[in-house]
């Protein structure tokens, strides 16, 4: 049994926990990490999938940027997908069933990021006014106190699930178009209307991603009239039936 498995990790008291190692040799991945949080302004704390407490010698945001680059999770795509569901704060790093989910918006000093596939359950601990979550990895359970509200915690995990659903639906439709019987193989998806929904979502995703790229690269140099012309052109290219 891992020596930390019976502890309740309180992220508001990280300086009091026993660190197993300080290292620059650990690279967080989907399969080796449970959570990431700032240890201080210059370092990142990691709870690994095998239960170790590590401190990395770079700030949390740098760790997240490297994680996104290594795992091909593009920021502009996350912005577009989260924008589609109306969630503009608290964006995670989502690749289908792989979901690194925040507990707040990224500028919040208490923000932590956790792997949703490891989350077993969570509830609000009233006497601490904190969210207590349990994660299961490699047969061991780890309990963590997060300094966040039950509403925010639940809202952000639901948003991550919705983004993942959009991605997986697009994957299903793309595989279908490439000659794979994904619509037949996907459990419970066998109707014409299911296929049309995925088709529409794919159009919407392409439009949202291109719009985000336009916003980030061009719109600050364009007049309102030029912006509208670009939007109309984009709609005609991606949704010619409109």
XYZ file of C-alpha atoms in Angstrom:
242
model
C 0.000 0.000 0.000
C 1.263 3.472 -0.863
C 2.314 5.432 2.205
C 0.040 8.357 1.219
C -3.084 6.318 0.405
C -4.634 6.698 3.882
C -3.895 10.418 4.171
C -6.340 13.169 3.289
C -4.368 15.597 1.181
C -5.303 19.186 2.036
C -4.214 21.420 -0.842
C -4.454 24.496 1.374
C -1.631 23.047 3.523
C 0.792 21.719 0.946
C 3.838 23.035 2.778
C 3.011 20.620 5.631
C 2.995 17.418 3.564
C 5.995 15.135 3.179
C 7.339 15.455 -0.370
C 8.762 12.288 -1.911
C 11.020 14.099 -4.385
C 11.760 17.413 -6.064
C 12.525 16.745 -9.698
C 12.547 18.121 -13.217
C 12.551 14.613 -14.643
C 8.842 13.866 -14.308
C 6.574 14.824 -17.212
C 2.847 14.698 -16.390
C 0.805 12.565 -18.783
C -2.782 11.346 -18.891
C -1.750 8.001 -17.414
C 0.768 8.972 -14.718
C -0.903 11.909 -12.956
C -3.878 12.381 -10.626
C -3.628 16.111 -9.945
C -1.530 19.236 -10.453
C -1.527 22.374 -8.323
C 0.820 25.271 -7.619
C 3.220 24.431 -4.790
C 4.438 28.028 -4.799
C 4.910 30.672 -7.480
C 7.848 28.845 -9.032
C 6.987 25.165 -8.517
C 4.223 22.648 -9.206
C 2.956 19.911 -6.900
C 1.963 16.595 -8.484
C 0.036 13.671 -7.034
C 1.109 10.838 -9.315
C -0.984 7.838 -10.340
C 1.169 5.613 -8.109
C 0.610 7.897 -5.111
C 3.831 9.882 -4.923
C 4.019 13.541 -3.890
C 6.377 15.287 -6.297
C 7.427 18.910 -6.707
C 8.421 20.069 -10.188
C 10.799 22.995 -10.631
C 8.540 25.091 -12.858
C 5.347 27.120 -12.285
C 1.932 25.523 -12.697
C 1.086 27.426 -15.878
C 4.362 26.383 -17.519
C 3.670 22.788 -16.517
C 0.203 22.989 -18.068
C 1.491 24.556 -21.282
C 4.064 21.782 -21.671
C 1.405 19.179 -20.860
C -0.884 20.632 -23.561
C 1.918 20.739 -26.131
C 3.041 17.188 -25.406
C -0.520 15.867 -25.678
C -1.689 17.955 -28.677
C -4.384 19.839 -26.762
C -4.523 23.176 -28.589
C -5.658 26.209 -26.616
C -7.653 27.708 -29.495
C -9.603 24.456 -29.895
C -10.370 24.350 -26.166
C -11.537 27.968 -26.340
C -13.791 27.132 -29.281
C -15.324 24.019 -27.735
C -15.888 25.603 -24.343
C -17.391 28.615 -26.108
C -19.854 26.302 -27.880
C -21.234 25.163 -24.526
C -21.215 28.682 -23.048
C -18.424 28.022 -20.524
C -15.752 30.708 -20.791
C -13.966 30.259 -17.452
C -12.488 27.141 -15.977
C -11.425 25.520 -19.239
C -9.808 22.131 -18.909
C -7.514 20.094 -21.145
C -9.795 17.653 -22.901
C -9.036 14.865 -25.372
C -12.159 12.730 -25.441
C -12.126 10.407 -22.440
C -8.894 12.025 -21.223
C -9.912 15.043 -19.161
C -7.690 17.257 -16.989
C -10.296 19.388 -15.225
C -9.791 22.581 -13.165
C -11.483 23.420 -9.886
C -11.652 27.166 -10.704
C -10.729 29.584 -13.460
C -7.000 29.512 -14.151
C -6.333 32.906 -12.511
C -7.749 31.756 -9.163
C -4.936 31.202 -6.672
C -6.610 27.990 -5.414
C -7.009 26.352 -8.830
C -6.018 22.706 -9.087
C -6.277 20.364 -12.069
C -7.273 16.710 -11.710
C -7.742 13.727 -14.008
C -11.471 13.103 -14.221
C -11.078 9.416 -15.084
C -9.530 8.891 -11.614
C -12.366 10.689 -9.794
C -14.410 8.181 -7.793
C -16.721 10.516 -5.849
C -16.904 13.932 -4.209
C -19.022 15.824 -1.709
C -18.972 19.157 0.102
C -17.551 18.971 3.610
C -19.567 21.558 5.531
C -17.347 21.795 8.604
C -14.346 22.627 6.384
C -16.352 24.437 3.672
C -14.278 22.532 1.129
C -14.893 19.871 -1.489
C -13.633 16.423 -0.508
C -12.896 14.229 -3.519
C -11.702 10.642 -3.715
C -9.534 9.390 -6.567
C -8.770 5.769 -7.380
C -5.630 4.806 -9.268
C -3.736 1.517 -9.499
C -6.043 -0.021 -6.908
C -5.442 2.664 -4.274
C -7.752 5.451 -3.108
C -6.596 9.019 -2.398
C -8.720 11.683 -0.708
C -8.136 15.377 -1.388
C -9.592 18.589 0.052
C -10.157 21.253 -2.635
C -10.772 24.869 -1.656
C -13.800 25.295 -3.935
C -17.577 25.170 -3.773
C -19.705 22.149 -4.630
C -21.444 24.179 -7.338
C -18.214 25.212 -9.065
C -16.694 21.735 -8.808
C -19.776 20.094 -10.329
C -20.231 22.773 -12.990
C -16.687 22.415 -14.287
C -16.756 18.625 -14.432
C -20.050 18.777 -16.323
C -18.553 21.290 -18.761
C -15.557 19.006 -19.346
C -17.907 16.084 -19.985
C -19.850 18.129 -22.551
C -16.670 19.123 -24.378
C -15.536 15.500 -24.374
C -18.908 14.464 -25.783
C -18.528 16.936 -28.661
C -15.060 15.584 -29.438
C -16.147 11.950 -29.311
C -19.198 12.671 -31.440
C -16.988 14.305 -34.064
C -14.657 11.322 -33.948
C -17.627 8.981 -34.466
C -18.841 10.963 -37.486
C -15.347 11.245 -39.001
C -14.814 7.495 -38.673
C -18.214 6.906 -40.298
C -17.235 9.166 -43.221
C -13.916 7.337 -43.584
C -15.683 3.999 -44.042
C -15.699 2.819 -40.439
C -18.988 1.515 -39.029
C -18.616 3.732 -35.974
C -22.304 4.678 -35.885
C -23.246 1.011 -35.703
C -20.543 0.041 -33.240
C -21.148 2.912 -30.811
C -23.492 1.544 -28.162
C -27.006 2.943 -28.422
C -26.323 4.946 -31.612
C -28.271 3.384 -34.461
C -30.722 5.941 -35.798
C -30.640 8.359 -38.698
C -31.217 11.273 -36.314
C -28.200 10.316 -34.198
C -26.010 10.487 -37.291
C -27.445 13.840 -38.318
C -26.777 15.224 -34.841
C -23.106 14.239 -35.083
C -22.962 15.721 -38.578
C -24.354 19.037 -37.325
C -21.987 19.051 -34.366
C -19.041 18.564 -36.749
C -20.138 21.590 -38.780
C -20.536 23.612 -35.586
C -17.113 22.571 -34.281
C -15.359 23.480 -37.516
C -17.086 26.871 -37.524
C -16.291 27.548 -33.835
C -12.619 26.612 -34.274
C -12.194 28.798 -37.357
C -13.962 31.674 -35.608
C -11.594 31.380 -32.663
C -8.596 31.473 -34.982
C -10.001 34.580 -36.680
C -10.542 36.263 -33.333
C -7.022 35.538 -32.162
C -5.219 36.431 -35.373
C -7.259 38.881 -37.427
C -10.190 40.571 -35.756
C -8.182 43.097 -33.751
C -6.957 44.518 -37.068
C -10.401 44.581 -38.743
C -13.271 47.006 -38.644
C -16.693 45.752 -37.508
C -17.817 45.669 -41.133
C -14.788 43.607 -42.163
C -15.345 41.255 -39.248
C -18.945 40.652 -40.286
C -17.900 40.032 -43.881
C -15.367 37.446 -42.701
C -17.996 35.771 -40.518
C -20.508 35.615 -43.373
C -17.868 34.165 -45.700
C -16.883 31.561 -43.132
C -20.505 30.512 -42.648
C -20.930 30.036 -46.388
C -17.771 27.939 -46.613
C -18.567 25.657 -43.683
C -22.363 25.705 -43.811
C -23.234 26.349 -47.456
C -26.904 25.536 -46.849
C -27.315 28.608 -44.600
